[in-house]
Every structure is written in structure tokens, then in C-alpha cells.
Coordinates of C-alpha atoms and ligand atoms in Angstrom, one line a residue:
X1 CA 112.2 93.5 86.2
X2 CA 108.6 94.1 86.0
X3 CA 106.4 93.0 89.4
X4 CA 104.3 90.1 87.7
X5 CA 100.6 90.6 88.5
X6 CA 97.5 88.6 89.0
X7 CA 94.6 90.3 89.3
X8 CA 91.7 87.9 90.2
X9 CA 88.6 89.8 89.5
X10 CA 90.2 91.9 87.0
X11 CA 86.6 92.7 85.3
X12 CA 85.0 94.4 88.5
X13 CA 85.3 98.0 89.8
X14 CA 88.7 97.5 91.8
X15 CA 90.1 95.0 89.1
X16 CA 89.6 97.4 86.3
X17 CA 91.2 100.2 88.3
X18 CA 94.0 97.9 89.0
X19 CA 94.5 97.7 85.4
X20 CA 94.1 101.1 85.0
X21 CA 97.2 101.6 87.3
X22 CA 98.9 98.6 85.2
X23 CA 98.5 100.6 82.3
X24 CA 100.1 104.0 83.9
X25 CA 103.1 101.9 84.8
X26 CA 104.6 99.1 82.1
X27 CA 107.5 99.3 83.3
X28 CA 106.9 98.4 86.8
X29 CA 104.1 96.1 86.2
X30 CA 102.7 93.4 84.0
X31 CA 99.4 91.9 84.3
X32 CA 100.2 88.2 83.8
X33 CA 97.0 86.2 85.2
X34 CA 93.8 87.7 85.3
X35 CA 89.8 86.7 85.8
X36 CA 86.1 86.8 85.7
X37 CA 83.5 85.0 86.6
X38 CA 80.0 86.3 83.9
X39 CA 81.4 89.1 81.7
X40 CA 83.5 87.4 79.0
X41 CA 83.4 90.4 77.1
X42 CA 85.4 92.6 78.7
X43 CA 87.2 89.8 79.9
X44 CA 88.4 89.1 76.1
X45 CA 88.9 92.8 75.7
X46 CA 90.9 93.3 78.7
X47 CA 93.4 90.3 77.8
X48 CA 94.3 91.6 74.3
X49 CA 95.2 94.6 75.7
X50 CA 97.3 93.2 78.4
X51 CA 98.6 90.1 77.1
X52 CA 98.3 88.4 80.4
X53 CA 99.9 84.4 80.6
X54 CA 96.6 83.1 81.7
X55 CA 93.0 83.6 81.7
X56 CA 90.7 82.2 84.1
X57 CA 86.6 82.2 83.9
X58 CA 85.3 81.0 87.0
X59 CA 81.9 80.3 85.2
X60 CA 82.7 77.0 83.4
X61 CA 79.8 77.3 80.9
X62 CA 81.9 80.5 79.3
X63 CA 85.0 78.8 78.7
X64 CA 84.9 78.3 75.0
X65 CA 83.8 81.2 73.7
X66 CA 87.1 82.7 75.8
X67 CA 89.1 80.4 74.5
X68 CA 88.1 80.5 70.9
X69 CA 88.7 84.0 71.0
X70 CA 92.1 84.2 73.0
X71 CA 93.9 80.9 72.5
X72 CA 94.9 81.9 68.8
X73 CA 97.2 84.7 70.6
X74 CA 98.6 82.3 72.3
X75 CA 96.7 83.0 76.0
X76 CA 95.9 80.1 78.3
X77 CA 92.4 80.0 79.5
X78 CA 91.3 77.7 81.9
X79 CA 87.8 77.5 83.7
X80 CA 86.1 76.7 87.0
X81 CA 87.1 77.5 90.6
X82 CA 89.3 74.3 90.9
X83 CA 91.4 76.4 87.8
X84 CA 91.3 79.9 90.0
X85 CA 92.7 78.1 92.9
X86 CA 95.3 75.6 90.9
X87 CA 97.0 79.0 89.1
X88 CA 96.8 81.2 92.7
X89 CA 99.3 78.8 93.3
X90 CA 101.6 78.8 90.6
X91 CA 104.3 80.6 90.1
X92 CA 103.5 82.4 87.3
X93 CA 103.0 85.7 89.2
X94 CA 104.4 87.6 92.2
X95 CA 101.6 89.5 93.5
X96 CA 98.0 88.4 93.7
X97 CA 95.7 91.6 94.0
X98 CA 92.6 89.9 95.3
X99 CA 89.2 91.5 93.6
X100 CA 86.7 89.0 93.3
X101 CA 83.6 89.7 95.7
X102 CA 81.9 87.9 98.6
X103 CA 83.2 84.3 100.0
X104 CA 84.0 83.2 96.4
X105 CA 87.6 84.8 96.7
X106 CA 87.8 83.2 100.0
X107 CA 89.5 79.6 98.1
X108 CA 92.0 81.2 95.8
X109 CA 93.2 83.9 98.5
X110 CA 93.7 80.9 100.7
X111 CA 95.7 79.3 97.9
X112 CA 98.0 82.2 97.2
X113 CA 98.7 82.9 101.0
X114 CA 99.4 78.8 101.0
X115 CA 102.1 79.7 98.4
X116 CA 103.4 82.2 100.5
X117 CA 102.4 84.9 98.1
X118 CA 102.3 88.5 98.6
X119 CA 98.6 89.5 98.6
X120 CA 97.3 93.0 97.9
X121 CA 94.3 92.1 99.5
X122 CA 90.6 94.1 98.3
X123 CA 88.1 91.0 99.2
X124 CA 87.8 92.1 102.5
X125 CA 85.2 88.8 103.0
X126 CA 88.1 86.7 103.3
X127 CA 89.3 87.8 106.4
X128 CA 85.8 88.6 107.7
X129 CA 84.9 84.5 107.7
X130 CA 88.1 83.8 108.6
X131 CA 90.4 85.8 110.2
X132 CA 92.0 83.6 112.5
X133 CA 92.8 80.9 110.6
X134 CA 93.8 83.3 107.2
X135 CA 96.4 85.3 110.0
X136 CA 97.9 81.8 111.7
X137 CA 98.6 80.9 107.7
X138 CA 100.2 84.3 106.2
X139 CA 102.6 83.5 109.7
X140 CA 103.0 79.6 108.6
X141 CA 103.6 80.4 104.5
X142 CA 105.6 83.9 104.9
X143 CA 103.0 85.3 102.9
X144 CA 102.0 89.1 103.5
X145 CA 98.8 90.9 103.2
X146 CA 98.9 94.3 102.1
X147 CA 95.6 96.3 102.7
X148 CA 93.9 97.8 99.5
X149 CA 90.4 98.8 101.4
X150 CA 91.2 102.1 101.4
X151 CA 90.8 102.6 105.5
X152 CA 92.8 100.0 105.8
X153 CA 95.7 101.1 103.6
X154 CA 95.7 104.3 105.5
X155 CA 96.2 102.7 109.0
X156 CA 98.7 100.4 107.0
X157 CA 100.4 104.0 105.6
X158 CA 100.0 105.9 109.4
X159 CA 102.2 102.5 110.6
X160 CA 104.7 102.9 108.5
X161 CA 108.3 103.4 111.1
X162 CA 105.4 102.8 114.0
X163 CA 106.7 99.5 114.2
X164 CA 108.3 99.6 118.1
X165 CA 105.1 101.4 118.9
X166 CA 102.0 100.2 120.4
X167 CA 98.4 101.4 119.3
X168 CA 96.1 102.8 121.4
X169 CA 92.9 102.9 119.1
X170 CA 92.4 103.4 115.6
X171 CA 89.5 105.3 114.0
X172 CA 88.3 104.1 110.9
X173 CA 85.6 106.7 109.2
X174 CA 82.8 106.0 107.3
X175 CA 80.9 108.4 104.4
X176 CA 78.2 107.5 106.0
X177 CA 76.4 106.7 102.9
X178 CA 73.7 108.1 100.6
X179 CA 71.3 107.3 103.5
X180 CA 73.3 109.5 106.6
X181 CA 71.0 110.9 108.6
X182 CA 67.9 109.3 107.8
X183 CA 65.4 107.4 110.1
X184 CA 63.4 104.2 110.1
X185 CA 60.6 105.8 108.8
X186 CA 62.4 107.0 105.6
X187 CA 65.0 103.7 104.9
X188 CA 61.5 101.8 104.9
X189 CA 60.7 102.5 101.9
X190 CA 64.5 103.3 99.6
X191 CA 65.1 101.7 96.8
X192 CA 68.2 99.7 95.2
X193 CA 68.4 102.7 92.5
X194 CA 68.7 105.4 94.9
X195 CA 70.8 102.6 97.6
X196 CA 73.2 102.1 94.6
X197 CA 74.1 106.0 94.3
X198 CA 76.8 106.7 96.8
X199 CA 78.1 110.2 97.7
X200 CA 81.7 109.5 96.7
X201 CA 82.8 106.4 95.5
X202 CA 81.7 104.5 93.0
X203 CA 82.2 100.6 94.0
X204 CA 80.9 97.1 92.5
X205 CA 77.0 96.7 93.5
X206 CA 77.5 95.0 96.9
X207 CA 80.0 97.2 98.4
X208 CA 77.8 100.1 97.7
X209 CA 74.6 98.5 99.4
X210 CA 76.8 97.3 102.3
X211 CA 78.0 101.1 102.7
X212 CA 74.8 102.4 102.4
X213 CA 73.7 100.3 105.2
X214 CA 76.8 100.1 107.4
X215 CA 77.8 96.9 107.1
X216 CA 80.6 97.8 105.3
X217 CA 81.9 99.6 108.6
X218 CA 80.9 96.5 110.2
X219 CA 82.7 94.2 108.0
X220 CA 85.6 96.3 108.2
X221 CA 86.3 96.5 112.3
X222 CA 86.8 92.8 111.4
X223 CA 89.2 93.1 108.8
X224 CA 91.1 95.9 111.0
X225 CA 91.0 93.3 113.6
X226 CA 92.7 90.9 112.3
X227 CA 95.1 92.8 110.0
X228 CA 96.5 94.6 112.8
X229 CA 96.2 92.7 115.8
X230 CA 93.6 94.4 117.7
X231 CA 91.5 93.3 120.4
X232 CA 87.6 94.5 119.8
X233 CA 87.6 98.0 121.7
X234 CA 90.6 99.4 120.3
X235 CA 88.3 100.0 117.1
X236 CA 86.0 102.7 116.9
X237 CA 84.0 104.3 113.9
X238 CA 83.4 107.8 113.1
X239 CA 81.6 109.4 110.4
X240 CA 83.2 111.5 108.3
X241 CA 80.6 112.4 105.4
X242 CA 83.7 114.7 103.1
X243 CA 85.8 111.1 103.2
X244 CA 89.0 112.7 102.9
X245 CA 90.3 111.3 106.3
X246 CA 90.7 107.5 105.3
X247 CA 91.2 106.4 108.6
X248 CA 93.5 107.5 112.3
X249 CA 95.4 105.6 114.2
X250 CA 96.0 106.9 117.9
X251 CA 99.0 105.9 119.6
X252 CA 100.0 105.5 123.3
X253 CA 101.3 109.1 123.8
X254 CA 97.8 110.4 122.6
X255 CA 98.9 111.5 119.6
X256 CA 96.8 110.4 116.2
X257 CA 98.2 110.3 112.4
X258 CA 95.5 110.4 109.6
X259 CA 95.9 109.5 106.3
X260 CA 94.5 111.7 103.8
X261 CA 93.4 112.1 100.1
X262 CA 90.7 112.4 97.9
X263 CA 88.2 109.3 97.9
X264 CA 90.1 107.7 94.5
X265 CA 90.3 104.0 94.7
X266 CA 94.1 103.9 92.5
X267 CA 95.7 105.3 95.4
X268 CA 95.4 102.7 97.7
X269 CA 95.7 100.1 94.8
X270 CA 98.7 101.5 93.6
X271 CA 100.1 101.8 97.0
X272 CA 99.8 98.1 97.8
X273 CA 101.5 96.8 94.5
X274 CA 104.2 98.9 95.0
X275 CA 104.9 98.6 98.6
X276 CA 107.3 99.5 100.4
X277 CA 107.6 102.9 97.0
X278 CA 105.2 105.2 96.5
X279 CA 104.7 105.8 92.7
X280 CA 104.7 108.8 91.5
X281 CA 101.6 109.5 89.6
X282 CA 99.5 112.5 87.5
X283 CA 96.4 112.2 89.7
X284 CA 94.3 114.5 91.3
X285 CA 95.7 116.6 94.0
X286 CA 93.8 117.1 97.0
X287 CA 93.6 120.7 97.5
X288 CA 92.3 122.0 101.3
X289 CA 91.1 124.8 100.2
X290 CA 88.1 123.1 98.4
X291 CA 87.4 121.4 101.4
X292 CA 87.2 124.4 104.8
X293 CA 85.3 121.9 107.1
X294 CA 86.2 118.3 107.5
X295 CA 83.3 117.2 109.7
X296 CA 83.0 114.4 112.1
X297 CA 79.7 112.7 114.4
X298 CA 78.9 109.5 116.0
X299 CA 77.3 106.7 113.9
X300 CA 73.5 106.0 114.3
X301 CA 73.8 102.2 115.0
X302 CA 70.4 102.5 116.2
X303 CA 69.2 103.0 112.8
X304 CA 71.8 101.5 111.0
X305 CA 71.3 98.1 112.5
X306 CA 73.8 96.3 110.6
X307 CA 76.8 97.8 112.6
X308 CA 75.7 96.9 115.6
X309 CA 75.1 93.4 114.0
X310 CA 78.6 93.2 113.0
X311 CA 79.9 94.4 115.9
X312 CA 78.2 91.9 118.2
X313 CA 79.6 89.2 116.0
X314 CA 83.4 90.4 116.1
X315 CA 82.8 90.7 119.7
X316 CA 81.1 87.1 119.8
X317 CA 83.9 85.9 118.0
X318 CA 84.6 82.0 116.4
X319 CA 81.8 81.2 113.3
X320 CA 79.8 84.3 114.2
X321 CA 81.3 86.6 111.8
X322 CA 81.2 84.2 108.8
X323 CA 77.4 83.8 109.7
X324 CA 77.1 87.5 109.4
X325 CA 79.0 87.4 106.1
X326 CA 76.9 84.9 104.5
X327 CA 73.5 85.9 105.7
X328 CA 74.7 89.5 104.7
X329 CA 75.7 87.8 100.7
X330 CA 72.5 86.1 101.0
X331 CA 70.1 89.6 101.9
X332 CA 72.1 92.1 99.6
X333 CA 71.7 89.9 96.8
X334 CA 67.7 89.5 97.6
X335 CA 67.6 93.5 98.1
X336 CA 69.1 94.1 94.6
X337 CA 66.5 91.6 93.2
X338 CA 63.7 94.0 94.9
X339 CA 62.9 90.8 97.2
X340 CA 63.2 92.0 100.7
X341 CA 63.0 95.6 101.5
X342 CA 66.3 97.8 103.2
X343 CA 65.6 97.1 106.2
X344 CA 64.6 93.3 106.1
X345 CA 68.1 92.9 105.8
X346 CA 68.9 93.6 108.8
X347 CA 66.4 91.5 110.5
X348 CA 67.1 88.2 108.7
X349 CA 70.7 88.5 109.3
X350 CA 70.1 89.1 112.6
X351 CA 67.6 85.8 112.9
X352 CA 70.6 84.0 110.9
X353 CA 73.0 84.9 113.9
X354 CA 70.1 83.5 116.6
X355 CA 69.6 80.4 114.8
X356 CA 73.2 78.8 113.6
X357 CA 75.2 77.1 115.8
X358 CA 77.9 78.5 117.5
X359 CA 81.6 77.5 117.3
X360 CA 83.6 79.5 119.3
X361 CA 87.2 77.6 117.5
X362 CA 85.8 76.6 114.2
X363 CA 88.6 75.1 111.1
X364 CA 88.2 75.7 107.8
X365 CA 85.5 73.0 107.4
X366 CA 83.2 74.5 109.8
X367 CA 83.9 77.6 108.1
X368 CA 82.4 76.3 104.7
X369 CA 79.6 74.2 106.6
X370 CA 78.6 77.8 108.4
X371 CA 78.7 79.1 105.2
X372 CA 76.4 76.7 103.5
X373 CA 74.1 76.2 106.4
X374 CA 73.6 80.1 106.6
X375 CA 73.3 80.7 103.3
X376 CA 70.2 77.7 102.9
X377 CA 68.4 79.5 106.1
X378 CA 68.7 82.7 105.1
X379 CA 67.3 81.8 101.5
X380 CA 64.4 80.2 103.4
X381 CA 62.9 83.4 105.0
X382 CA 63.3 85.5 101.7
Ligands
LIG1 P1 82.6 94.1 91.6 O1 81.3 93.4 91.8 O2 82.7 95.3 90.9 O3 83.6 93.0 90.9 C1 83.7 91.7 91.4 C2 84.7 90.8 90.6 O4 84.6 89.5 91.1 C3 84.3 90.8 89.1 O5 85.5 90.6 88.4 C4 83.5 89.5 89.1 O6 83.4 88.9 87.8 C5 84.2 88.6 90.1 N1 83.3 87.6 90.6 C6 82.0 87.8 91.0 N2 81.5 86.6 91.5 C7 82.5 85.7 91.4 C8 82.6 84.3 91.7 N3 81.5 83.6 92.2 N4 83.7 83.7 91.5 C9 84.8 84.3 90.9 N5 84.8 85.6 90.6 C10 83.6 86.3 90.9 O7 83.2 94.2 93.1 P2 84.2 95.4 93.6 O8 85.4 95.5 92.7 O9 83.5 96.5 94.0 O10 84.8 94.7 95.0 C11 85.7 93.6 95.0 C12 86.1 93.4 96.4 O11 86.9 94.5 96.8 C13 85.0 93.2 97.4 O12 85.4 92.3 98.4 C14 84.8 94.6 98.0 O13 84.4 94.5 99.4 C15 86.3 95.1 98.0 N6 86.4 96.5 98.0 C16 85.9 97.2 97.0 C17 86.1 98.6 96.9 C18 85.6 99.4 95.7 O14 85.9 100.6 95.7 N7 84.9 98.8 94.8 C19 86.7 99.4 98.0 C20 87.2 98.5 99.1 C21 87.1 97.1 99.1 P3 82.3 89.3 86.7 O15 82.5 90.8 86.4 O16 82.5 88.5 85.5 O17 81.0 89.1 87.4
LIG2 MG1 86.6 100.7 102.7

């Protein structure tokens, strides 16, 4: 039987790729729930092509031209985040592969994990606001969150038969960005078209701003954290501008496993919907030969400000890093509307963490009202 998928944020660059690897394997997958939130288009296109049980459009002003168009195939389309949250429930599907972007796929990852779902988790948001709370539930619900970032994945791949074995450290590398190297003087003045064009991936909008300026790093010594149990300096960051090394893990007896590969999204995708199998695939083949120095050097945190924000507020702990995530929302969003300059972001995020209160054991609810309270304050000094 085919693994029954639901891939929330199927429209976006990880959800179409996660279709894309749907659509290399029919006979281990189906996609039977998928969603968007604006682009109704592709959203129509993508469900004729995959027949999926349900469609969900976050954006309830869209729902009937979905509807119209998919309901005569007999497709269920229901709108509105209540809907998103109601069907990551359900039981229509066995594996959630969580795409959307930002803190809105923090409610329906919560959902699924309540459901005791597996969760191939790419919104790596979620478990930057809330960590603690997300990991206490995936114990409570037997649910499981496999990694799809695609550091993440590899530490989750250099575990695999680790399991009796402490870690020492892990190493999770960073491209460093179309911006590595640069100084103050130069990032004053860049662009969201030239902050948009990363060396070698090609992600959804925010991801690529947040790797440009390093708080994608940042956000993701959180999500290492609390995916594998961490304390805060057994995480370190290297640059490694070739981003074949996905990550290292380094283990009590000194010695450190890598996982390597050439920077293609699928792989890790593929990897977490059919954990514990591989899957053979046609894909690229990394070839050494084409790459005779892997190089490695410190990050400029200096510079890059935002990693040392983020790193400061894993360290701080409690609200802090859900402050960082929504002040960070709030300024990406402002950069890519030509607002706030590259480097304003990093000092209104930074005021954000000054000003909201601390909680050092904050529940969901604080959670939310951190959010909201962020978000209006950083709005306010755009
Ligand atoms: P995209 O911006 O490309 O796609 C985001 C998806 O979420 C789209 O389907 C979008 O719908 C939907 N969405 C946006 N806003 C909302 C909302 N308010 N409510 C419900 N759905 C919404 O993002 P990416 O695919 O790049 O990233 C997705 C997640 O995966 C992020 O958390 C990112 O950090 C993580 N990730 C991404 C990687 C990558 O290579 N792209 C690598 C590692 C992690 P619509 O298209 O209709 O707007
Ligand atoms: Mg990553």
C-alpha cells in the first residue's frame, strides 16, 4: 500500500519538489491532501494532476473559484486555517510533509503531531517558537519528526545505528550566502534582487533572505537543538561555501561522520517520506572529481549580526526565540517590500528582543501572545 501524503504547502518551492518526488514514485506514494494559501492556480493544476482527497486554501476569499473548478472531479476543498488544522487531524493521510512558511504552519503541525502523526517536518519555524512544548508533545502523541532541512536530515542520516552513542558536537555548515565575505560597508547598500540570488539553492523568498543574512544558521542551531536533544554549545557553525557537506556530527571517541551530496532539495525530501528505505532514484550523482577542494572558515557573526542574534536567544531560552522568529517574519517581509534596508533587519530585531517581555517557561498561549505583541512592535519601527 501506497504511504498516503499530505503535503501542506504543496504550491511552494519544497511542496512542489515534494510532488515532484510523488510523481517519480506512484507506487510508493500518493498525494492525498494538499494546500495553498494565494496561488490557486497552480493549486488547481497541481490537484488534477494528483487527484489528492482534499484541497485546502488557507486564504478564505479563494475558495470558490477552487471549488468550482475541482469539486466537479469529485475533490473536497475546504478553506480557512480552522480547515488546515481540522484535516491535519484526520485520518485521511499517513504522513504530513510540513511546507508552509513562517509561524502559519506552526497550528496545523501542532495538529498533526496532536494526532500522533508522522511529520516530515520542512517549516523549521515551528520548532524555532516552540521547541519545548512541540518536543514534550511528539513524546505525549507518539508522533515522530523526521528532519527535511537538509542539515538536519544529514545529522538525522549520520545517527542512523548511533543510537547507544552519545554526541559530542555537531557541525551544521552554512553556504554562506550570496553575501560571504562582504563587510558593513558593502551589505549597506544590497538589494532584495541581488539578496534573492543564492549560490546554490534555490528556496521560497524568505528562506533565501534568511540565508543570505544568516539567520537561517541561526534559526537552525534551534531546530538542531531541539530535534536532537542538545544543550546550546554542543552546536557550532562552519562555512562551507561548495555545500556539499550538509552537516557532521562528532561523537565521543572524536571521530565525525558527514553526510554528503549535491545541494538538491529531493534528497532530503525523499529521504524523510521514505524513512527508515532509501529510494532508489535517477538523480544527479555527486562526482568528487568536480569538486578538488571542499573549503571550510569561521562565520563572520560580526557582520552577519543575525547569528549572533539567534544565538543569544537559544542561549536566553523560554519566549526569546519566538521573539526572534516573529520580529525576523516581520523585517524580511519589510526588506522584500524595499522598506527597510539589509541591515535594518538586524537592528529592529534586535530592539524587538530588548523590548518584549521575557518568559523564561512560556505555554502555548504566551507563545501566540509573543507572537502578536512582536509582530505589532516590530511593524511600528518600519
Ligand atoms: P515558499 O515560500 O516557496 O512556499 C511556502 C508555502 O506555504 C506555499 O505553498 C504558500 O502558499 C504557503 N503559505 C504561505 N503563507 C501561508 C499562510 N499564511 N498559511 C498557509 N500557507 C501559507 O517556501 P519554501 O518552500 O521555500 O519553504 C517552506 C518551509 O520549508 C520554510 O519553513 C523553510 O524555512 C523550510 N525550508 C525550505 C527549504 C527550501 O529549499 N526551500 C530548505 C529547508 C527548509 P502560496 O504559494 O499559495 O503562497
Ligand atoms: Mg537548511
Amino acid at each position: 500500500m501506497s504511504k498516503r501524503i499530505a503535503v501542506y504547502g504543496s504550491t511552494g518551492s519544497i511542496g512542489t519538489q515534494t510532488l515532484e518526488v510523488i510523481r517519480e514514485n506512484p507506487t510508493l506514494f500518493s498525494a492525498e491532501v494538499i494546500t495553498a494559501h494565494n496561488n490557486v492556480d497552480l493549486l488547481i493544476e497541481q490537484a488534477i494532476e494528483f487527484k489528492p482527497n482534499i484541497v485546502v486554501i488557507s486564504n478564505e476569499t479563494l475558495y470558490s473559484k477552487i471549488n468550482n473548478a475541482l469539486s466537479p472531479l469529485g475533490i473536497k476543498v475546504y478553506a480557512g486555517e480552522k480547515a488546515l488544522i481540522e484535516v491535519a487531524a484526520s485520518d485521511v493521510y499517513d504522513l504530513m510533509l510540513a511546507a508552509i512558511v513562517g509561524y502559519a504552519g506552526l497550528s496545523s503541525t501542532l495538529a498533526a503531531i496532536e494526532a500522533g502523526k508522522q511529520i516530515a517536518l520542512a517549516n523549521k519555524e515551528t520548532l524555532v517558537v516552540a521547541g519545548d512544548l512541540v518536543t514534550q508533545m511528539v513524546i505525549k502523541h507518539k508522533s515522530l519528526l523526521i528532519p527535511v532541512d537538509s542539515e538536519h536530515s544529514a545529522i538525522f542520516q549520520c545517527l542512523v545505528g548511533e543510537h547507544q552513542n552519545a554526541i559530542e558536537k555537531i557541525i551544521l555548515t552554512a553556504s554562506g550566502g550570496p553575501f560571504l565575505g562582504k563587510k558593513p560597508n558593502y551589505l549597506i547598500n544590497v538589494k532584495k534582487d541581488h539578496a534573492l540570488q543564492h549560490p546554490n539553492w534555490a528556496m521560497g523568498a524568505k528562506i533565501t533572505i534568511d540565508s543570505a543574512s544568516l539567520m537561517n544558521k541561526g534559526l537552525e542551531m534551534i531546530e538542531a537543538k531541539w530535534l536532537f536533544g542538545l544543550e546550546n554549545d554542543q552546536i557550532d557553525v562552519l562555512v562551507h561555501p561548495q555545500s556539499i557537506i550538509h552537516s557532521m556530527v562528532q561523537f565521543e571517541d572524536g571521530s565525525v561522520k558527514a553526510q554528503m551530496g549535491l545541494p538538491d532539495m529531493k534528497l532530503p525530501i525523499q529521504y524523510a517520506m521514505g524513512f527508515p528505505n532509501r529510494i532508489k532514484n535517477n538523480h544527479k550523482r555527486l562526482e568528487f572529481k568536480n569538486y578538488p577542494s571542499l573549503t571550510f572558515e569561521a562565520p563572520d557573526t560580526k557582520t552577519f549580526r543575525n547569528l549572533a542574534l539567534a544565538k543569544d536567544a537559544m542561549y536566553q531560552g523560554g519566549n526569546a526565540p519566538c521573539i526572534l522568529n516573529a520580529a525576523n517574519e516581520v523585517v524580511v517581509d519589510a526588506f522584500l517590500r524595499n522598506k527597510i534596508s539589509f541591515l535594518e533587519m538586524s537592528d529592529i530585531i534586535e530592539k524587538c528582543l530588548g523590548k518584549i517581555s521575557h518568559i523564561a517557561l512560556p505555554g502555548l498561549n504566551d507563545y501566540i501572545e509573543s507572537n502578536t505583541e512582536t509582530r505589532k512592535y516590530a511593524s511600528s519601527l518600519i
